[in-house]
Short mmCIF file of C-alpha atoms in Angstrom, two decimals:
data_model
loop_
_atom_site.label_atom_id
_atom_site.label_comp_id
_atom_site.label_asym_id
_atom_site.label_seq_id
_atom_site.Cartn_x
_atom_site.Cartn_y
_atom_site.Cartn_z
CA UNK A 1 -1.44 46.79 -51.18
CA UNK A 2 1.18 44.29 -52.78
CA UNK A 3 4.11 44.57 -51.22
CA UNK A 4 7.34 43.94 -53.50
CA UNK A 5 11.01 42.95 -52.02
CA UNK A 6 12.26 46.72 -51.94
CA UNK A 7 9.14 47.53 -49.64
CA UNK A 8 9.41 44.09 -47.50
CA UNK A 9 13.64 45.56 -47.05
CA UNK A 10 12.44 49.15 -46.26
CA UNK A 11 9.71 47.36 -43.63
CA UNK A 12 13.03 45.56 -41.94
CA UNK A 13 15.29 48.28 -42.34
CA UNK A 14 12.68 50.45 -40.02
CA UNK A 15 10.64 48.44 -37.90
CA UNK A 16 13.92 48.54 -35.39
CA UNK A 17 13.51 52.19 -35.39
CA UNK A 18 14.37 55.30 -37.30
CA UNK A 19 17.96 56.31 -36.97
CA UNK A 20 18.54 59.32 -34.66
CA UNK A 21 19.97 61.54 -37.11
CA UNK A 22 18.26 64.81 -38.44
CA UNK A 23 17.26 62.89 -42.18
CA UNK A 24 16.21 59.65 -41.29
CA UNK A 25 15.04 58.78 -44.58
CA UNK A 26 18.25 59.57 -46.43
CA UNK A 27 20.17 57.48 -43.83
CA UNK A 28 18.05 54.49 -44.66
CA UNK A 29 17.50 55.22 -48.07
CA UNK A 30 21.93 55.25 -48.09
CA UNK A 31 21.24 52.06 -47.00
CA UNK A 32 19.62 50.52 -49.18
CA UNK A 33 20.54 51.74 -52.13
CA UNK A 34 17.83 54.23 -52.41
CA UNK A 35 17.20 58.55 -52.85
CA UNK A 36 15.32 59.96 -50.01
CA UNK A 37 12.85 61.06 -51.83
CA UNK A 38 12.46 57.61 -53.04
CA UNK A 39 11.90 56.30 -48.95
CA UNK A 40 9.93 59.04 -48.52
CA UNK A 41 7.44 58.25 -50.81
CA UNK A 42 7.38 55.13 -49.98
CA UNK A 43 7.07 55.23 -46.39
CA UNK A 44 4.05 57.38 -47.12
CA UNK A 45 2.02 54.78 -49.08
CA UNK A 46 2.56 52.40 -46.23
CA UNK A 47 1.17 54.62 -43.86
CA UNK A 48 -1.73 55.54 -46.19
CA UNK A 49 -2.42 52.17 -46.88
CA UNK A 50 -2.86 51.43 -42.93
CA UNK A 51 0.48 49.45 -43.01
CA UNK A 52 2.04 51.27 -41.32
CA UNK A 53 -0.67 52.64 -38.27
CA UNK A 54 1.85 55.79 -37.24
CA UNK A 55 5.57 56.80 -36.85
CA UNK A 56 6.10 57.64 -33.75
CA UNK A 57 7.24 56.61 -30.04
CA UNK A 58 6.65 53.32 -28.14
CA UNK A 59 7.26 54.30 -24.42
CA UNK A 60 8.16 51.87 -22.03
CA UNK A 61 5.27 52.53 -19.41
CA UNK A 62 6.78 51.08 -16.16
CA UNK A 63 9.85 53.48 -16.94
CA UNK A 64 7.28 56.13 -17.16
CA UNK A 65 6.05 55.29 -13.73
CA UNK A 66 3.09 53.15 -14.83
CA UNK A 67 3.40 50.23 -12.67
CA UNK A 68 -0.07 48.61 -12.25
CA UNK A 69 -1.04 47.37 -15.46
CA UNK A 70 -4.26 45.61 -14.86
CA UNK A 71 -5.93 43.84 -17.50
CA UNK A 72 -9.22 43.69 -16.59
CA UNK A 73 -11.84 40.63 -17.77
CA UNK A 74 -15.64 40.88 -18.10
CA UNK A 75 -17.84 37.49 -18.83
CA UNK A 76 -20.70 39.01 -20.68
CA UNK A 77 -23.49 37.52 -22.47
CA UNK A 78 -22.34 37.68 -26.38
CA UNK A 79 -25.65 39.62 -27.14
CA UNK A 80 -24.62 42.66 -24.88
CA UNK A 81 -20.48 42.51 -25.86
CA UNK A 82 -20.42 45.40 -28.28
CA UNK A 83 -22.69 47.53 -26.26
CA UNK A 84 -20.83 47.27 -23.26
CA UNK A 85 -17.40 46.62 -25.10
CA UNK A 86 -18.09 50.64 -26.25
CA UNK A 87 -19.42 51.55 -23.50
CA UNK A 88 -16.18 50.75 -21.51
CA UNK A 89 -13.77 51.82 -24.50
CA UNK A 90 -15.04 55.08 -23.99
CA UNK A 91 -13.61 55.30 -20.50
CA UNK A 92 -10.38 57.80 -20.58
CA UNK A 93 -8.70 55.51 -18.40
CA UNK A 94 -9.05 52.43 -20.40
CA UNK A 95 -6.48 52.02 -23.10
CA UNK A 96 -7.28 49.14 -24.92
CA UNK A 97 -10.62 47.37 -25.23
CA UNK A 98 -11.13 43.53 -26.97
CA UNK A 99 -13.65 40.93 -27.62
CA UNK A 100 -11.32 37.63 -27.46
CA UNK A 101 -12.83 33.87 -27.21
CA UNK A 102 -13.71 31.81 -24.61
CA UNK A 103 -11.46 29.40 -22.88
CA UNK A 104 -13.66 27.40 -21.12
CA UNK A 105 -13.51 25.56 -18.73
CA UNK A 106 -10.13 27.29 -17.70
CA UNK A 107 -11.00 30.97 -18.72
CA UNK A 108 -14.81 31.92 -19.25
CA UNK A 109 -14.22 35.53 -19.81
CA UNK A 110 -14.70 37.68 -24.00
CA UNK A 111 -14.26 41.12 -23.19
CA UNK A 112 -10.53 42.39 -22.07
CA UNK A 113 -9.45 45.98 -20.87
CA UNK A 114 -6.15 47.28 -20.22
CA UNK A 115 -5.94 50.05 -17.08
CA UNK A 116 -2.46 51.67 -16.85
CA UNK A 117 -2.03 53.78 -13.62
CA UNK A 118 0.06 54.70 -11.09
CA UNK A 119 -0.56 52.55 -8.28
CA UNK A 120 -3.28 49.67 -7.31
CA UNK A 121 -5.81 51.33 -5.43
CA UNK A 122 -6.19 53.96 -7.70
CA UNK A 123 -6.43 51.80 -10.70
CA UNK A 124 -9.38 49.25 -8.28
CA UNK A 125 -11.34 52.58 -7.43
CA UNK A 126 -11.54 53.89 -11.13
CA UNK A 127 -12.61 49.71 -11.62
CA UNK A 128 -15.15 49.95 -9.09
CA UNK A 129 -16.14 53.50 -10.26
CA UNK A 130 -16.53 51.87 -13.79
CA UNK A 131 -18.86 48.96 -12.37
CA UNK A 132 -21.45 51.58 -10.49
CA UNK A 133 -21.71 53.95 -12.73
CA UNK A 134 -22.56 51.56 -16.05
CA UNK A 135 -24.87 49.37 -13.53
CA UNK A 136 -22.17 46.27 -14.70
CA UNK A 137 -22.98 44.36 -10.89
CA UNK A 138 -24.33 41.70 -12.87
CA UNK A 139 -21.41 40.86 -14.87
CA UNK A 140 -18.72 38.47 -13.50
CA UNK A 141 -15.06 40.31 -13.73
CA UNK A 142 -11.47 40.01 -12.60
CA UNK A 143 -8.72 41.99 -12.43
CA UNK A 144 -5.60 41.12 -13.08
CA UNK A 145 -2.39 42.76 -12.18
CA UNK A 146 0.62 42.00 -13.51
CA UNK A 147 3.79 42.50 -11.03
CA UNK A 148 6.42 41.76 -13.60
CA UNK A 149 7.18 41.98 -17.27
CA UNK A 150 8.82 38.84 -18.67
CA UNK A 151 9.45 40.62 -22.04
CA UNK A 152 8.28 44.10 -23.63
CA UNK A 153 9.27 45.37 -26.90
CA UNK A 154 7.79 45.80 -29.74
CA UNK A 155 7.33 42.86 -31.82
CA UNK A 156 9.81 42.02 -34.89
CA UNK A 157 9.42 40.40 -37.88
CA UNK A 158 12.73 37.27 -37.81
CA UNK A 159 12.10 36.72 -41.62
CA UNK A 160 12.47 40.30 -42.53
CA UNK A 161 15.94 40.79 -40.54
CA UNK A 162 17.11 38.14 -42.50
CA UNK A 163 16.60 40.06 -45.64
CA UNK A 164 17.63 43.26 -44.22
CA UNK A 165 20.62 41.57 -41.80
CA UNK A 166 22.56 44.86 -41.59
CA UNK A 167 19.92 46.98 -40.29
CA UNK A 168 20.31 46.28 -36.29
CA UNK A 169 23.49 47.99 -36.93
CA UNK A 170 21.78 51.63 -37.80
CA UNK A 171 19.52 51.78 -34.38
CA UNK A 172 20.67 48.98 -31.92
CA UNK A 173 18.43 50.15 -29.48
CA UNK A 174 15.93 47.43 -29.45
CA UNK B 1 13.39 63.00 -17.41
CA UNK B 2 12.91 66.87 -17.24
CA UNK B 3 9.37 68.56 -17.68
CA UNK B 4 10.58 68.86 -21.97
CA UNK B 5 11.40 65.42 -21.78
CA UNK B 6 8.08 64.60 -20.57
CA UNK B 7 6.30 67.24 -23.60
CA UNK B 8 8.62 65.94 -25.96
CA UNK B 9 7.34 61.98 -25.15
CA UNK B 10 3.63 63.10 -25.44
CA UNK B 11 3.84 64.70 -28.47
CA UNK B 12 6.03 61.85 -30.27
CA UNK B 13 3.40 59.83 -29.15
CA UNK B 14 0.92 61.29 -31.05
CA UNK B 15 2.88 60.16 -34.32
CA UNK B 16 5.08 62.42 -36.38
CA UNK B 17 4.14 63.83 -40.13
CA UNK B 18 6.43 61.62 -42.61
CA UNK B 19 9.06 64.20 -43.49
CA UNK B 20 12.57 64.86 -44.67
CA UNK B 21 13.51 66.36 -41.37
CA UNK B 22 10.56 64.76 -39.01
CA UNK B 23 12.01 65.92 -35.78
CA UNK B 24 11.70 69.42 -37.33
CA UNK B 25 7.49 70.45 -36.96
CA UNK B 26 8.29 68.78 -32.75
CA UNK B 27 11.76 71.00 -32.59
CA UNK B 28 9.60 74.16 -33.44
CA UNK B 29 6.71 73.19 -31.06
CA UNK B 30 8.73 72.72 -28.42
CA UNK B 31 10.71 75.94 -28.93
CA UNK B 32 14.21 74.04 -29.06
CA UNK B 33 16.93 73.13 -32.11
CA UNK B 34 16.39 70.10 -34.09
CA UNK B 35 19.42 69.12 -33.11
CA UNK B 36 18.21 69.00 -29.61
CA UNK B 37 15.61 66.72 -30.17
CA UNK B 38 17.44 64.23 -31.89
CA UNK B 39 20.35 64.00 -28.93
CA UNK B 40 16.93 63.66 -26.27
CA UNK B 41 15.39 61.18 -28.02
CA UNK B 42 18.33 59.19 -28.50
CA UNK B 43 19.22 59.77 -24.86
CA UNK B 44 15.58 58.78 -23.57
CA UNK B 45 16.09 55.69 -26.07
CA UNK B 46 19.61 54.64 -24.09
CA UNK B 47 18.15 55.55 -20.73
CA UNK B 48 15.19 52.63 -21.67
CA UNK B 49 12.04 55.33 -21.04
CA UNK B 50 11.45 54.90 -25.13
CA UNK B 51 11.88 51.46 -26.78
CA UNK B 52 12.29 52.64 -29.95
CA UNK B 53 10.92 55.71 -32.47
CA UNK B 54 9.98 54.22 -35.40
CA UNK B 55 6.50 52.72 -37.28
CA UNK B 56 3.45 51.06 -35.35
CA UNK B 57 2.73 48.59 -38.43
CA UNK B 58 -0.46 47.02 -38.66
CA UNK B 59 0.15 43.14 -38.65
CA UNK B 60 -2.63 41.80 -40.33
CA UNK B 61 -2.51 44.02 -43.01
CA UNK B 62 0.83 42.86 -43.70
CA UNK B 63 -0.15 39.41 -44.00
CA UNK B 64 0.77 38.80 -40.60
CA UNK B 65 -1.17 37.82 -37.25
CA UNK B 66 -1.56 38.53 -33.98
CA UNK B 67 -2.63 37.33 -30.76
CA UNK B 68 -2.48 36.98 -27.17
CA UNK B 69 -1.90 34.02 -25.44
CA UNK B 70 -1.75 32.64 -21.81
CA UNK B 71 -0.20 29.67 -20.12
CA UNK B 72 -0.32 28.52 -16.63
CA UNK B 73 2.82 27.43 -15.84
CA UNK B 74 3.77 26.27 -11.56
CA UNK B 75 5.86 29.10 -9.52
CA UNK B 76 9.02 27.11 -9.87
CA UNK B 77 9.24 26.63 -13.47
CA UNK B 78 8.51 30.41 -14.44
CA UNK B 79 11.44 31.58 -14.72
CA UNK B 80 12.59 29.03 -16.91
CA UNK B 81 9.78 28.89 -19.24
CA UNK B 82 9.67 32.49 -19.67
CA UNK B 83 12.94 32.63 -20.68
CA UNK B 84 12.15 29.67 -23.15
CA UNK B 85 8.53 31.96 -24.60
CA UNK B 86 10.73 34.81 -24.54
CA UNK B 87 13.58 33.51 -26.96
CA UNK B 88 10.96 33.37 -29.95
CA UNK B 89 11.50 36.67 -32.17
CA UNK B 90 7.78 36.76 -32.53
CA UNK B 91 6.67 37.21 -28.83
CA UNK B 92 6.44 40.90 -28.26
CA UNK B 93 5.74 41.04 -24.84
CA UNK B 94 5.06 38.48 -22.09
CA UNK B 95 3.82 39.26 -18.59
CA UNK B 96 3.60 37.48 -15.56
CA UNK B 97 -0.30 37.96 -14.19
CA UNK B 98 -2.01 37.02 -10.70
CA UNK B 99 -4.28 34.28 -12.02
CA UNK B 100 -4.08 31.19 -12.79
CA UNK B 101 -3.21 31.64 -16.25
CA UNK B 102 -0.35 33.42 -14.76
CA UNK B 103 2.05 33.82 -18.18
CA UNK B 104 0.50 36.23 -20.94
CA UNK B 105 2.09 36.87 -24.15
CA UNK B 106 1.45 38.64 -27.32
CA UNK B 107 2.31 36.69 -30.24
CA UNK B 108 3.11 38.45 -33.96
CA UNK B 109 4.14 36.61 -36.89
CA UNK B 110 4.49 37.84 -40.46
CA UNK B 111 2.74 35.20 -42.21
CA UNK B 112 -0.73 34.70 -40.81
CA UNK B 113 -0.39 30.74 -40.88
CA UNK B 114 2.54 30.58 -39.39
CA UNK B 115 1.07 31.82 -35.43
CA UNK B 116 -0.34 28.53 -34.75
CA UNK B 117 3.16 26.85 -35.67
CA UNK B 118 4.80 29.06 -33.21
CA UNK B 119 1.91 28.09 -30.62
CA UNK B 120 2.55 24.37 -31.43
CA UNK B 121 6.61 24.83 -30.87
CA UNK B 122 6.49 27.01 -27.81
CA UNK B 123 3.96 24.21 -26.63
CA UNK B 124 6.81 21.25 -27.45
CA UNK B 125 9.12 23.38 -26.19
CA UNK B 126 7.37 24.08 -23.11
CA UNK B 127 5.79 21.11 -21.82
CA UNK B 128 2.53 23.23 -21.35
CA UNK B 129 -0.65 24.27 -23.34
CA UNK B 130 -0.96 27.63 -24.69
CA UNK B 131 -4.57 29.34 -25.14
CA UNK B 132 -4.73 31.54 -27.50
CA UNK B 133 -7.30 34.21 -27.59
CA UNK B 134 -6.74 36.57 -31.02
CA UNK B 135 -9.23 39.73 -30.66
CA UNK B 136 -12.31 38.97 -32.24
CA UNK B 137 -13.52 42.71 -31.98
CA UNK B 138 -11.57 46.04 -31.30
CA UNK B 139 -13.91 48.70 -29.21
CA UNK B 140 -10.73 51.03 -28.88
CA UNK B 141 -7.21 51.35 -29.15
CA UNK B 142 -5.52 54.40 -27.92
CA UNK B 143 -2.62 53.49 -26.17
CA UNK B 144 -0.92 56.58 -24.74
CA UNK B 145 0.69 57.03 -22.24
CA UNK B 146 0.96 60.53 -20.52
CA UNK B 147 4.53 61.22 -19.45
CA UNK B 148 4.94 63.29 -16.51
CA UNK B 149 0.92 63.13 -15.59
CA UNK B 150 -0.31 62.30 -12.08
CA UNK B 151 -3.25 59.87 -12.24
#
């Protein structure tokens, strides 16, 4: 999908969030210059093109009471990563499941999973529940918490706020 | 947040039809006015449970990358180096972790070359390395978060 100026302003005007008012797309689309039927369409094409993955909420999960984050690390051989890369995605407690590379010699582990829960222990016994059941002994992992957020929001585009400088004013919530 | 609070967070999480009056199909679900649901939202927005309602785009298929990167940085200097990462527009999130590698950030830029310019100036700016360890394979991505759940 080619994306022309009027899409690349209607990508900044929203990625801050959709206004809270009961028509959305009209309020942007009085923004820029556009009908709501106009935005509408428009904002469908992105999301049918994959652009645009879902409209919807991004929760702040330590607000929701989802302290330990634990991003769990597996070193395992590369012939075995996509078995055992499924294998673990299809765990209801993992949320996220990656092949990255290699950092060696400081980090010698390719396959990352993000647990959410509650507290530590639970989130080590569902680990250690993970590791017996799927025989994973054998494969060298670490778990890492993470006591403290630096930074969480969802990420923005600078170079499209510059085209679309007026639109922090419509949500401000960031 | 009150027991609708928490129904009204799962079900937004699930993504909303793209619709004149999107808070509409959720108002009817939940058995409450439109109206409602706008004032909650915008009320779980300002109380910081939500950070924001709006589109999940998908970077690289706007051109864009997007990473994950980790630095080891010494105790004393994190506070000052995160706040250094953090001032970037393109660093989404950035947690402290108990490793060494103890800062990890996720990096998104809208032009796919211009990540490892960002690496190279938080680097300068920094004093340390950054690793940088973009996902070579996705097994899943589903993250949801159940409001109100025990786990």
């Amino acid at each position: 999908m080619v994306l022309n100026d009027s899409d690349r302003q209607l990508i900044a005007a929203i990625q801050g969030g959709l206004p809270m008012v009961a028509r959305p797309y009209a309020a942007i689309g009085q923004q820029l210059g556009l009908d709501e039927s106009a935005v509408l369409a428009r904002v469908a094409e992105l999301q049918e093109s994959g652009l645009i993955k879902r409209m919807g909420v991004v929760v702040r999960h330590r607000a929701l009471g989802y302290s330990a984050n634990a991003m769990v690390v597996w070193d395992v051989p590369d012939a075995d990563i996509e078995r055992i890369g499924r294998l673990l995605a299809d765990e209801s407690c993992v949320t996220l499941c990656y092949q990255r590379p290699r950092r060696l010699p400081h980090w010698p582990y390719n396959l990352f999973c993000m647990i959410h829960g509650r507290e530590r222990d639970s989130v080590l016994r569902r680990i250690s529940q993970i590791v017996a059941f799927h025989s994973l002994e054998d494969i060298q992992h670490q778990v890492l918490f993470s006591p403290r957020a630096f930074k969480q929001r969802g990420a923005r585009y600078a170079e499209l706020d510059k085209l679309q400088p007026e639109s922090r004013s419509l949500h401000g919530r960031t | 947040m009150d027991a609708l609070d928490c129904r009204l967070v799962n079900l937004l999480q699930d993504g909303i039809d793209i619709t004149a009056q999107p808070y509409m199909a959720v108002a009817g679900q939940l058995g409450i006015s439109e109206e409602q649901v706008v004032q909650r939202v915008g009320q779980l927005l300002d109380d910081g449970y939500l950070s924001r309602f709006g589109p999940m785009y998908d970077a690289e298929k706007m051109g864009g990358a997007f990473s994950l990167c980790a630095m080891q940085i010494p105790a004393d200097e994190l506070e000052k180096t995160a706040e250094t990462v953090n001032a970037f527009d393109e660093v989404a999130h950035n947690y402290l972790r108990e490793h060494a590698l103890n800062m990890w950030f996720v990096i998104a830029t809208e032009h796919a070359d211009h990540l490892p310019v960002v690496l190279q100036q938080i680097e300068q700016k920094t004093g340390y390395p950054v690793y940088n360890m973009p996902k070579l394979e996705e097994y899943y991505i589903g993250l949801r978060f159940e409001a109100g759940a025990t786990q």
